[in-house]
Coordinates of C-alpha atoms in Angstrom, one line a residue:
Chain A
M14 CA -27.4 -14.9 -31.9
D15 CA -29.6 -17.5 -30.3
F16 CA -28.5 -17.1 -26.6
E17 CA -30.3 -20.2 -25.3
K18 CA -28.9 -22.4 -27.9
Q19 CA -25.3 -21.2 -27.5
L20 CA -25.6 -21.5 -23.7
K21 CA -26.8 -25.1 -24.1
D22 CA -24.1 -25.9 -26.6
D23 CA -21.4 -24.5 -24.3
Q24 CA -22.8 -26.4 -21.4
A25 CA -22.8 -29.6 -23.4
V26 CA -19.2 -29.1 -24.5
V27 CA -18.1 -28.6 -20.9
E28 CA -20.2 -31.5 -19.7
V29 CA -18.8 -33.9 -22.2
A30 CA -15.2 -32.9 -21.4
L31 CA -15.8 -33.3 -17.6
E32 CA -17.5 -36.7 -18.2
A33 CA -14.5 -37.8 -20.3
F34 CA -12.2 -36.8 -17.4
V35 CA -14.2 -38.9 -14.9
R36 CA -14.4 -41.9 -17.4
Q37 CA -10.7 -41.9 -18.0
F38 CA -10.0 -41.4 -14.4
P39 CA -6.4 -42.6 -13.6
G40 CA -6.7 -43.3 -9.8
P41 CA -8.6 -45.6 -7.4
E42 CA -12.2 -46.2 -8.5
A43 CA -13.6 -45.1 -5.1
L44 CA -11.9 -41.8 -5.5
G45 CA -13.1 -41.3 -9.0
E46 CA -16.6 -42.0 -7.9
A47 CA -16.4 -39.4 -5.1
M48 CA -14.8 -36.8 -7.4
G49 CA -17.3 -37.5 -10.2
Y50 CA -20.3 -37.3 -7.9
S51 CA -19.6 -33.6 -7.2
L52 CA -18.1 -32.7 -10.6
L53 CA -21.1 -34.1 -12.5
S54 CA -23.8 -32.8 -10.3
G55 CA -25.5 -30.5 -12.7
G56 CA -24.0 -27.1 -11.9
K57 CA -24.7 -24.1 -14.1
R58 CA -21.1 -24.2 -15.5
I59 CA -21.0 -20.4 -15.5
R60 CA -17.3 -20.2 -14.9
P61 CA -16.2 -22.6 -17.7
I62 CA -18.7 -21.0 -20.1
L63 CA -17.1 -17.6 -19.4
V64 CA -13.7 -19.1 -20.3
L65 CA -14.9 -20.5 -23.6
E66 CA -16.9 -17.4 -24.5
V67 CA -14.2 -14.9 -23.7
C68 CA -11.7 -17.0 -25.7
R69 CA -14.2 -16.9 -28.6
L70 CA -14.8 -13.2 -28.3
F71 CA -11.1 -12.5 -28.8
G72 CA -10.8 -14.7 -31.8
G73 CA -9.8 -18.0 -30.3
A74 CA -11.4 -21.4 -30.9
S75 CA -13.3 -22.3 -27.8
T76 CA -11.8 -25.8 -28.0
Q77 CA -8.3 -24.4 -27.3
A78 CA -9.7 -23.0 -24.0
L79 CA -11.4 -26.2 -23.0
P80 CA -8.7 -27.5 -20.7
F81 CA -8.6 -24.2 -18.8
A82 CA -12.4 -24.3 -18.6
C83 CA -12.5 -27.8 -17.1
A84 CA -9.6 -27.0 -14.7
L85 CA -11.5 -24.0 -13.4
E86 CA -14.7 -26.0 -12.9
M87 CA -12.8 -28.7 -11.1
I88 CA -11.3 -26.1 -8.7
H89 CA -14.7 -24.5 -8.2
T90 CA -16.1 -28.0 -7.4
Y91 CA -13.3 -28.8 -5.0
S92 CA -14.0 -25.6 -3.1
L93 CA -17.6 -26.5 -2.7
I94 CA -16.7 -30.0 -1.3
H95 CA -14.3 -28.5 1.2
D96 CA -16.6 -25.6 2.2
D97 CA -19.4 -28.1 2.9
L98 CA -17.2 -30.1 5.4
P99 CA -18.4 -30.4 9.0
C100 CA -15.4 -28.3 10.2
M101 CA -16.3 -25.5 7.7
D102 CA -19.9 -24.6 6.8
D103 CA -21.2 -28.0 7.7
D104 CA -23.8 -28.3 4.9
D105 CA -25.9 -31.4 4.2
L106 CA -27.3 -30.3 0.9
R107 CA -25.7 -29.0 -2.3
R108 CA -27.5 -28.6 -5.6
G109 CA -30.4 -30.5 -4.1
R110 CA -28.3 -33.6 -3.3
P111 CA -26.5 -34.8 -0.2
T112 CA -23.1 -33.1 0.1
N113 CA -20.0 -35.2 -0.7
H114 CA -19.0 -36.0 2.8
K115 CA -22.6 -37.1 3.6
V116 CA -22.3 -39.7 0.9
Y117 CA -18.6 -40.7 1.0
G118 CA -17.5 -39.7 4.5
E119 CA -15.2 -36.9 5.5
A120 CA -11.9 -38.4 4.7
M121 CA -12.9 -39.2 1.1
A122 CA -14.5 -35.7 0.8
V123 CA -11.2 -34.1 1.8
L124 CA -9.3 -36.3 -0.7
A125 CA -11.8 -35.8 -3.5
G126 CA -11.3 -32.1 -3.1
D127 CA -7.5 -32.5 -3.0
G128 CA -7.7 -34.7 -6.1
L129 CA -9.8 -32.3 -8.1
L130 CA -7.5 -29.3 -7.2
T131 CA -4.4 -31.2 -8.2
A132 CA -5.8 -32.8 -11.4
A133 CA -6.9 -29.3 -12.5
F134 CA -3.3 -28.3 -12.9
D135 CA -2.4 -31.5 -14.7
I136 CA -5.1 -30.8 -17.2
M137 CA -4.1 -27.2 -17.7
S138 CA -0.5 -28.1 -18.4
Q139 CA -1.5 -30.6 -21.1
G140 CA -3.5 -28.5 -23.5
D141 CA -2.7 -27.7 -27.1
L142 CA -1.7 -24.1 -26.5
P143 CA 1.9 -22.8 -26.6
A144 CA 3.7 -23.5 -23.3
R145 CA 3.9 -19.8 -22.5
Q146 CA 0.1 -19.5 -22.5
M147 CA -0.4 -22.6 -20.5
C148 CA 2.2 -21.4 -17.9
R149 CA 0.4 -18.0 -17.7
G150 CA -2.9 -19.9 -17.2
V151 CA -1.5 -22.0 -14.4
G152 CA -0.2 -18.9 -12.6
C153 CA -3.4 -17.0 -13.1
L154 CA -5.6 -19.8 -11.8
A155 CA -3.3 -20.7 -8.9
R156 CA -3.3 -17.1 -7.7
A157 CA -7.0 -16.7 -8.0
A158 CA -7.7 -20.0 -6.1
G159 CA -4.9 -19.7 -3.6
P160 CA -4.2 -17.8 -0.3
A161 CA -4.6 -14.3 -1.9
G162 CA -7.9 -15.4 -3.6
M163 CA -10.4 -18.1 -2.9
V164 CA -8.7 -19.9 0.0
G165 CA -7.9 -16.6 1.7
G166 CA -11.5 -15.5 1.2
Q167 CA -12.8 -18.6 2.9
V168 CA -10.5 -18.0 5.9
L169 CA -11.8 -14.4 6.2
D170 CA -15.4 -15.7 5.8
L171 CA -15.0 -18.2 8.6
A172 CA -13.3 -15.6 10.8
G173 CA -16.1 -13.2 10.2
E174 CA -18.9 -15.5 11.4
G175 CA -20.8 -14.4 14.4
R176 CA -19.9 -10.7 14.2
Q177 CA -21.3 -7.9 12.1
L178 CA -19.0 -7.0 9.3
R179 CA -18.9 -3.6 7.5
A180 CA -19.9 -3.4 3.9
E181 CA -16.2 -3.1 2.8
E182 CA -15.3 -6.2 4.7
I183 CA -18.1 -8.1 3.1
D184 CA -17.0 -6.8 -0.3
E185 CA -13.4 -7.9 0.3
I186 CA -14.4 -11.4 1.4
E187 CA -16.6 -11.9 -1.6
R188 CA -14.0 -10.4 -4.0
M189 CA -11.6 -13.1 -2.8
K190 CA -13.9 -16.0 -2.2
T191 CA -16.1 -15.8 -5.3
G192 CA -14.9 -12.9 -7.4
A193 CA -11.3 -14.0 -7.9
L194 CA -12.3 -17.2 -9.6
I195 CA -14.8 -15.5 -11.9
E196 CA -12.3 -12.9 -12.9
A197 CA -9.8 -15.8 -13.5
A198 CA -12.4 -17.3 -15.8
A199 CA -12.3 -14.3 -18.0
R200 CA -8.6 -14.0 -17.9
L201 CA -8.1 -17.6 -18.8
G202 CA -10.3 -17.2 -21.8
A203 CA -8.3 -14.2 -22.9
I204 CA -5.0 -16.0 -22.3
A205 CA -6.2 -19.0 -24.3
A206 CA -7.1 -16.7 -27.2
G207 CA -3.7 -15.0 -27.1
S208 CA -5.5 -11.6 -26.6
T209 CA -3.9 -8.2 -26.1
P210 CA -3.4 -6.9 -22.5
E211 CA -6.2 -4.4 -23.1
Q212 CA -8.6 -7.1 -24.2
E213 CA -7.7 -9.2 -21.1
E214 CA -8.3 -6.2 -18.8
A215 CA -11.6 -5.5 -20.4
A216 CA -12.7 -9.1 -19.9
A217 CA -11.4 -9.1 -16.3
S218 CA -13.3 -5.9 -15.5
Y219 CA -16.5 -7.3 -17.0
A220 CA -16.1 -10.4 -14.9
R221 CA -15.4 -8.5 -11.7
S222 CA -18.7 -6.5 -12.1
L223 CA -20.6 -9.7 -13.1
G224 CA -19.0 -11.6 -10.2
R225 CA -20.1 -9.0 -7.6
A226 CA -23.6 -8.8 -9.1
F227 CA -23.8 -12.7 -9.1
Q228 CA -22.8 -12.8 -5.4
I229 CA -25.3 -10.2 -4.3
R230 CA -28.1 -11.9 -6.3
D231 CA -27.0 -15.1 -4.5
D232 CA -27.4 -13.4 -1.1
I233 CA -30.9 -12.1 -2.1
L234 CA -31.9 -15.6 -3.2
D235 CA -30.6 -17.0 0.1
V236 CA -33.1 -14.8 1.9
E237 CA -36.0 -15.0 -0.6
G238 CA -35.6 -18.4 -2.2
S239 CA -37.2 -21.7 -1.4
E240 CA -35.2 -24.7 -0.4
A241 CA -36.4 -26.7 -3.3
E242 CA -35.4 -24.1 -5.8
L243 CA -31.9 -23.4 -4.5
G244 CA -31.1 -26.9 -3.5
K245 CA -29.6 -25.7 -0.3
S246 CA -31.1 -24.7 3.1
V247 CA -32.7 -21.2 2.8
G248 CA -31.5 -18.6 5.2
S249 CA -28.4 -20.7 5.7
D250 CA -26.3 -17.5 5.8
Q251 CA -28.4 -16.1 8.7
E252 CA -28.3 -19.4 10.5
R253 CA -24.5 -19.3 10.5
E254 CA -24.6 -15.6 11.4
K255 CA -22.8 -14.7 8.2
S256 CA -22.9 -11.0 7.4
T257 CA -24.3 -10.3 3.9
L258 CA -24.8 -7.0 2.1
V259 CA -28.5 -7.9 2.0
A260 CA -28.8 -8.0 5.8
L261 CA -26.8 -4.8 6.0
E262 CA -28.5 -2.7 3.3
G263 CA -31.8 -4.4 2.6
I264 CA -33.1 -6.0 -0.6
P265 CA -34.1 -2.9 -2.6
A266 CA -30.7 -1.3 -2.3
C267 CA -29.1 -4.6 -3.2
E268 CA -31.4 -5.1 -6.2
A269 CA -30.3 -1.6 -7.4
K270 CA -26.7 -2.5 -6.9
V271 CA -27.1 -5.7 -9.0
Q272 CA -28.5 -3.5 -11.8
V273 CA -25.7 -1.0 -11.7
L274 CA -23.0 -3.7 -11.7
T275 CA -24.6 -5.5 -14.6
R276 CA -24.6 -2.3 -16.6
E277 CA -21.0 -1.8 -15.8
A278 CA -20.2 -5.3 -16.9
V279 CA -22.0 -4.9 -20.2
A280 CA -20.3 -1.5 -20.8
Q281 CA -16.9 -3.1 -20.6
L282 CA -17.5 -5.5 -23.6
Q283 CA -20.2 -3.7 -25.6
G284 CA -17.6 -2.2 -28.0
Y285 CA -16.3 -5.6 -29.0
P286 CA -18.0 -7.2 -32.0
G287 CA -19.5 -10.5 -31.0
S288 CA -19.9 -9.7 -27.4
E289 CA -23.7 -10.1 -27.4
F290 CA -23.6 -13.5 -25.7
L291 CA -21.5 -12.3 -22.8
C292 CA -23.6 -9.1 -22.4
T293 CA -26.8 -11.2 -22.4
L294 CA -25.2 -13.6 -20.0
A295 CA -24.6 -10.8 -17.5
Q296 CA -28.2 -9.7 -17.8
R297 CA -29.6 -13.1 -17.4
L298 CA -27.5 -13.8 -14.3
A299 CA -28.6 -10.5 -12.7
L300 CA -32.3 -11.6 -13.1
R301 CA -31.9 -15.2 -12.2
T302 CA -34.3 -16.7 -9.7
K303 CA -32.2 -19.7 -8.7
Chain B
M20 CA 33.0 -33.7 -1.9
D21 CA 32.1 -32.8 1.6
F22 CA 28.7 -34.5 1.9
E23 CA 27.7 -33.0 5.2
K24 CA 28.6 -29.5 4.1
Q25 CA 26.7 -29.8 0.8
L26 CA 23.7 -31.3 2.6
K27 CA 23.6 -28.4 5.0
D28 CA 24.1 -25.8 2.2
D29 CA 21.2 -27.3 0.3
Q30 CA 19.0 -27.4 3.3
A31 CA 19.9 -23.8 4.0
V32 CA 19.0 -22.7 0.5
V33 CA 15.6 -24.4 0.7
E34 CA 15.0 -23.1 4.2
V35 CA 15.7 -19.5 3.1
A36 CA 13.4 -19.8 0.0
L37 CA 10.6 -21.2 2.1
E38 CA 11.0 -18.6 4.7
A39 CA 10.9 -15.9 2.0
F40 CA 7.6 -17.4 0.7
V41 CA 6.1 -17.2 4.2
R42 CA 7.4 -13.7 4.8
Q43 CA 6.0 -12.3 1.5
F44 CA 2.7 -14.2 2.1
P45 CA 0.0 -12.6 0.0
G46 CA -3.1 -13.7 1.9
P47 CA -4.7 -13.3 5.4
E48 CA -2.2 -13.3 8.2
A49 CA -3.9 -16.1 10.1
L50 CA -3.6 -18.4 7.0
G51 CA 0.0 -17.5 6.5
E52 CA 0.7 -18.4 10.1
A53 CA -0.9 -21.8 9.8
M54 CA 0.8 -22.5 6.5
G55 CA 4.2 -21.3 7.9
Y56 CA 3.8 -23.4 11.1
S57 CA 3.9 -26.6 9.1
L58 CA 6.1 -25.5 6.3
L59 CA 8.9 -24.3 8.6
S60 CA 8.8 -27.1 11.1
G61 CA 12.3 -28.4 10.5
G62 CA 11.7 -31.3 8.1
K63 CA 14.7 -33.0 6.6
R64 CA 14.0 -31.4 3.2
I65 CA 14.9 -34.7 1.4
R66 CA 12.6 -34.0 -1.6
P67 CA 13.7 -30.5 -2.4
I68 CA 17.3 -31.5 -2.0
L69 CA 16.8 -34.3 -4.5
V70 CA 15.4 -31.7 -6.9
L71 CA 18.4 -29.4 -6.5
E72 CA 21.0 -32.1 -6.7
V73 CA 19.6 -33.9 -9.7
C74 CA 19.5 -30.6 -11.5
R75 CA 23.1 -30.0 -10.6
L76 CA 24.1 -33.5 -11.6
F77 CA 22.8 -32.9 -15.1
G78 CA 24.6 -29.6 -15.5
G79 CA 21.9 -27.1 -14.3
A80 CA 22.4 -24.4 -11.7
S81 CA 20.5 -25.5 -8.6
T82 CA 19.0 -22.0 -8.3
Q83 CA 17.0 -22.6 -11.5
A84 CA 15.4 -25.7 -9.9
L85 CA 14.6 -23.8 -6.6
P86 CA 10.9 -22.9 -7.5
F87 CA 10.3 -26.6 -8.3
A88 CA 12.0 -27.7 -5.1
C89 CA 9.9 -25.3 -2.9
A90 CA 6.7 -26.3 -4.7
L91 CA 7.4 -30.0 -4.0
E92 CA 8.1 -29.4 -0.3
M93 CA 4.9 -27.3 -0.1
I94 CA 2.9 -30.2 -1.6
H95 CA 4.6 -32.7 0.7
T96 CA 3.7 -30.4 3.7
Y97 CA 0.1 -30.0 2.6
S98 CA -0.2 -33.8 2.5
L99 CA 1.1 -34.2 6.0
I100 CA -1.4 -31.6 7.3
H101 CA -4.4 -33.3 5.6
D102 CA -3.2 -36.8 6.5
D103 CA -3.0 -35.8 10.2
L104 CA -6.7 -34.6 10.3
P105 CA -9.1 -36.3 12.7
C106 CA -11.0 -37.7 9.8
M107 CA -7.8 -39.3 8.3
D108 CA -5.0 -40.6 10.5
D109 CA -6.0 -38.4 13.5
D110 CA -2.5 -37.7 14.6
D111 CA -1.6 -35.3 17.4
L112 CA 2.1 -35.1 16.9
R113 CA 4.2 -34.4 13.8
R114 CA 8.0 -33.8 13.9
G115 CA 7.7 -33.5 17.7
R116 CA 5.2 -30.7 17.6
P117 CA 1.4 -30.6 17.8
T118 CA -0.2 -31.2 14.4
N119 CA -1.6 -28.3 12.5
H120 CA -5.2 -28.8 13.4
K121 CA -4.3 -29.2 17.1
V122 CA -2.9 -25.7 17.0
Y123 CA -5.2 -23.9 14.5
G124 CA -8.3 -26.0 14.4
E125 CA -9.6 -28.3 11.7
A126 CA -11.1 -25.7 9.3
M127 CA -7.8 -23.8 9.2
A128 CA -5.8 -27.0 8.8
V129 CA -7.9 -28.0 5.7
L130 CA -7.4 -24.5 4.3
A131 CA -3.7 -24.3 5.1
G132 CA -3.3 -27.5 3.2
D133 CA -5.4 -26.2 0.3
G134 CA -3.4 -23.0 0.3
L135 CA 0.0 -24.8 0.2
L136 CA -1.2 -27.1 -2.6
T137 CA -2.5 -24.2 -4.7
A138 CA 0.5 -21.8 -4.1
A139 CA 2.9 -24.6 -5.1
F140 CA 1.6 -24.4 -8.7
D141 CA 1.8 -20.6 -8.6
I142 CA 5.5 -20.7 -7.6
M143 CA 6.2 -23.4 -10.3
S144 CA 4.8 -21.3 -13.1
Q145 CA 6.9 -18.2 -12.2
G146 CA 10.4 -19.5 -12.3
D147 CA 13.2 -18.3 -14.6
L148 CA 13.0 -21.4 -16.8
P149 CA 11.7 -21.6 -20.3
A150 CA 7.9 -22.0 -20.3
R151 CA 8.1 -25.4 -21.8
Q152 CA 10.1 -26.7 -18.9
M153 CA 7.9 -25.1 -16.3
C154 CA 4.8 -26.6 -18.0
R155 CA 6.4 -30.0 -18.0
G156 CA 7.2 -29.5 -14.3
V157 CA 3.6 -28.6 -13.5
G158 CA 2.3 -31.7 -15.2
C159 CA 4.9 -33.9 -13.6
L160 CA 4.2 -32.7 -10.1
A161 CA 0.4 -32.6 -10.5
R162 CA 0.4 -36.2 -11.8
A163 CA 2.6 -37.4 -8.9
A164 CA 0.6 -35.6 -6.3
G165 CA -2.9 -36.3 -7.7
P166 CA -5.4 -39.1 -8.0
A167 CA -3.0 -41.5 -9.7
G168 CA -0.2 -40.7 -7.2
M169 CA -0.2 -39.4 -3.7
V170 CA -3.9 -38.6 -3.2
G171 CA -4.8 -42.0 -4.7
G172 CA -2.3 -43.7 -2.4
Q173 CA -3.9 -42.1 0.6
V174 CA -7.3 -43.4 -0.5
L175 CA -6.0 -46.9 -0.8
D176 CA -4.1 -46.6 2.5
L177 CA -7.3 -45.7 4.3
A178 CA -9.3 -48.4 2.6
G179 CA -6.7 -51.0 3.6
E180 CA -6.8 -50.2 7.3
G181 CA -8.1 -53.0 9.5
R182 CA -7.4 -55.8 7.0
Q183 CA -4.2 -57.7 6.2
L184 CA -2.8 -56.6 2.8
R185 CA -0.6 -58.7 0.6
A186 CA 3.0 -57.5 0.0
E187 CA 2.1 -56.3 -3.6
E188 CA -0.8 -54.3 -2.2
I189 CA 1.5 -52.6 0.3
D190 CA 4.0 -51.9 -2.4
E191 CA 1.4 -50.4 -4.6
I192 CA 0.1 -48.1 -1.8
E193 CA 3.6 -46.9 -0.9
R194 CA 4.6 -46.4 -4.5
M195 CA 1.6 -44.1 -4.9
K196 CA 1.5 -42.4 -1.5
T197 CA 5.3 -41.8 -1.0
G198 CA 7.1 -43.0 -4.0
A199 CA 5.4 -40.9 -6.6
L200 CA 6.5 -37.6 -5.0
I201 CA 10.1 -38.8 -4.5
E202 CA 10.3 -39.9 -8.1
A203 CA 8.8 -36.5 -9.1
A204 CA 11.6 -34.8 -7.2
A205 CA 14.2 -36.5 -9.4
R206 CA 12.2 -35.8 -12.6
L207 CA 11.8 -32.1 -11.6
G208 CA 15.5 -31.7 -11.1
A209 CA 16.1 -33.3 -14.5
I210 CA 13.5 -31.1 -16.2
A211 CA 14.9 -28.0 -14.6
A212 CA 18.4 -29.0 -15.9
G213 CA 17.0 -29.6 -19.4
S214 CA 18.4 -33.1 -19.3
T215 CA 18.1 -35.8 -21.9
P216 CA 15.3 -38.4 -21.6
E217 CA 17.9 -41.0 -20.6
Q218 CA 19.2 -38.9 -17.8
E219 CA 15.7 -38.2 -16.5
E220 CA 14.9 -41.9 -16.5
A221 CA 18.1 -42.8 -14.7
A222 CA 17.3 -40.2 -12.0
A223 CA 13.7 -41.4 -11.8
S224 CA 14.8 -45.0 -11.4
Y225 CA 17.3 -44.0 -8.7
A226 CA 14.5 -42.1 -6.9
R227 CA 12.1 -45.1 -7.1
S228 CA 14.6 -47.4 -5.4
L229 CA 15.6 -44.8 -2.9
G230 CA 11.9 -44.0 -2.2
R231 CA 11.1 -47.7 -1.5
A232 CA 14.1 -48.1 0.7
F233 CA 13.2 -44.9 2.5
Q234 CA 9.6 -46.1 3.2
I235 CA 10.7 -49.5 4.4
R236 CA 13.3 -47.9 6.8
D237 CA 10.4 -45.7 8.0
D238 CA 8.3 -48.7 8.8
I239 CA 11.2 -50.4 10.6
L240 CA 11.8 -47.2 12.6
D241 CA 8.1 -47.1 13.5
V242 CA 8.4 -50.5 15.1
E243 CA 11.8 -49.9 16.7
G244 CA 12.1 -46.2 17.3
S245 CA 11.4 -44.2 20.4
E246 CA 8.7 -41.5 20.4
A247 CA 11.3 -38.8 21.2
E248 CA 13.5 -39.7 18.3
L249 CA 10.8 -39.9 15.6
G250 CA 8.5 -37.1 16.9
K251 CA 5.5 -39.2 16.3
S252 CA 3.8 -42.0 18.3
V253 CA 5.8 -45.2 18.0
G254 CA 3.9 -48.2 16.7
S255 CA 1.3 -45.8 15.3
D256 CA 1.0 -48.1 12.2
Q257 CA 0.1 -51.1 14.4
E258 CA -2.3 -49.0 16.4
R259 CA -4.2 -48.1 13.2
E260 CA -4.0 -51.6 12.0
K261 CA -2.0 -50.6 9.0
S262 CA -0.3 -53.4 7.1
T263 CA 3.4 -52.8 6.6
L264 CA 6.0 -54.9 5.0
V265 CA 7.8 -55.1 8.4
A266 CA 4.8 -56.8 10.0
L267 CA 4.5 -59.1 7.0
E268 CA 8.1 -60.2 6.5
G269 CA 9.9 -59.3 9.7
I270 CA 12.7 -56.9 10.3
P271 CA 15.7 -58.9 9.0
A272 CA 14.1 -59.5 5.6
C273 CA 13.2 -55.8 5.4
E274 CA 16.7 -54.7 6.4
A275 CA 18.1 -56.8 3.6
K276 CA 15.6 -55.3 1.2
V277 CA 16.7 -51.8 2.1
Q278 CA 20.3 -52.8 1.3
V279 CA 19.4 -54.2 -2.1
L280 CA 17.2 -51.2 -3.0
T281 CA 20.0 -48.8 -2.0
R282 CA 22.5 -50.6 -4.1
E283 CA 20.1 -50.4 -7.0
A284 CA 19.6 -46.7 -6.5
V285 CA 23.4 -46.1 -6.5
A286 CA 23.9 -48.3 -9.5
Q287 CA 21.6 -46.0 -11.6
L288 CA 23.7 -42.9 -11.1
Q289 CA 27.2 -44.2 -10.5
G290 CA 28.2 -43.8 -14.1
Y291 CA 27.5 -40.1 -14.1
P292 CA 30.4 -37.9 -13.0
G293 CA 29.5 -35.8 -10.0
S294 CA 26.9 -38.3 -8.6
E295 CA 28.8 -38.8 -5.3
F296 CA 26.4 -36.7 -3.3
L297 CA 23.3 -38.5 -4.5
C298 CA 24.9 -41.9 -4.1
T299 CA 26.0 -41.0 -0.5
L300 CA 22.5 -39.6 0.2
A301 CA 20.9 -42.9 -0.7
Q302 CA 23.3 -44.7 1.6
R303 CA 22.8 -42.3 4.5
L304 CA 19.0 -42.5 4.2
A305 CA 19.2 -46.4 4.2
L306 CA 21.1 -46.3 7.5
R307 CA 19.2 -43.5 9.2
T308 CA 18.0 -43.9 12.7
K309 CA 15.3 -41.2 12.8

């Protein structure tokens, strides 16, 4: 397996599909521009790649998971747009570019987010899969992105600003705010493949460990990184008085935790033939420097 | 048929279902409170009642349409919360009470809207209907609420502020911003009932006429009404320099248009046995004073 090639191929497939969505955009041009600005801003596409690769691992064609993959990336993108708003995290930079509301204004940024979130479910319901699988996908993604998942996590995150949270509280926030969507990526891939419940649970468990490792690495990079590399203000968590595990337990302990979690992720899938890509992906994400 | 009794019964069914959603809320308490504040604020529930009644008209049990009805009302509610934000219409009052962001702050209002929009699709995908019908429902609602519908309409509405629009432009904005969701209500009822395409189109056409009449009546009331009756600032359209058909063509011409549209709505369904409730509903909405 050529990891780099497969990663680039997957990224290209996702990119082309997202570009097609923006090109065939059915609403007002100004809205399409604002949605496209954030959707096509060169993210790593980790979440949709997880969808495609888990689907492939369990014997599905990655194309049949593509609507799920695009929907997930659209929901991830909407959450970044809304999180960056002045009334939320008030960020000016995202992926090295001005945030959506800096370019298009607050009203358009709210609507671009709403549009991406809504269109995601349209796309999901129009795939080539049997209706039962699409329905399960819709429910899975809505629960992960909704009040008990990502939206709820953002509420807890904002509520926790300015006070020191305990490690379990930080874990809970990150599980909801970031982890839920990464776990949903794995589940969506499994659902698209028509996998067994055991396969879906293994993939979900892999994604939970990978998601936690990913988030801790993100927090380490926030402290260590340079603005140019990360494309966002360094130390922005500190500035907003956000509690992170890194502030609480220090970088060495967190580095160790990333390693343990990554081993746990790999262990979940190692027994499945063809899991090399996903195992390598977990290891690469653990070691990433941006 | 006792219209008033059936209306009250339908409203009660919707109210109980929405209250149950809020009571069993799966996310952080503060978020549930903010979502519940707007969701349970005594709206007329026209949209969900349309869903239930169209389902019943075409031989379905209204209970099987209830998840669609609730989802639609949740999406309508989210749109009101986001539209009222300071960066959008900046309204302080809604249904006679302070708007969501006035009570819970802007960040929570954005998230309450996001939460309602997302949870709507979760609820839709978990009904008792065959997956094929639920999938069609998800797509129908997402298209009506998304960039080519409600969200796109709000974009055009904001873009049109401060300049005089032509009648066709006003029609287009209202068709997207308000009409699309009302048409979706009728379609969702038809989908839940497993209706024929002809039945669905008749219901959709009824709803399009009713929706336009409803909107024009709203504009008339905005000019004529009293603040106490409407629960929002009177003349707020004028204040924001929004073009309305009333400002363009005058009240008498608009009253006449409401009458014509209502007759058109009724004509679509009159041939169906059991359509008395929906026909009366269109007539009552045309004559409403608040």
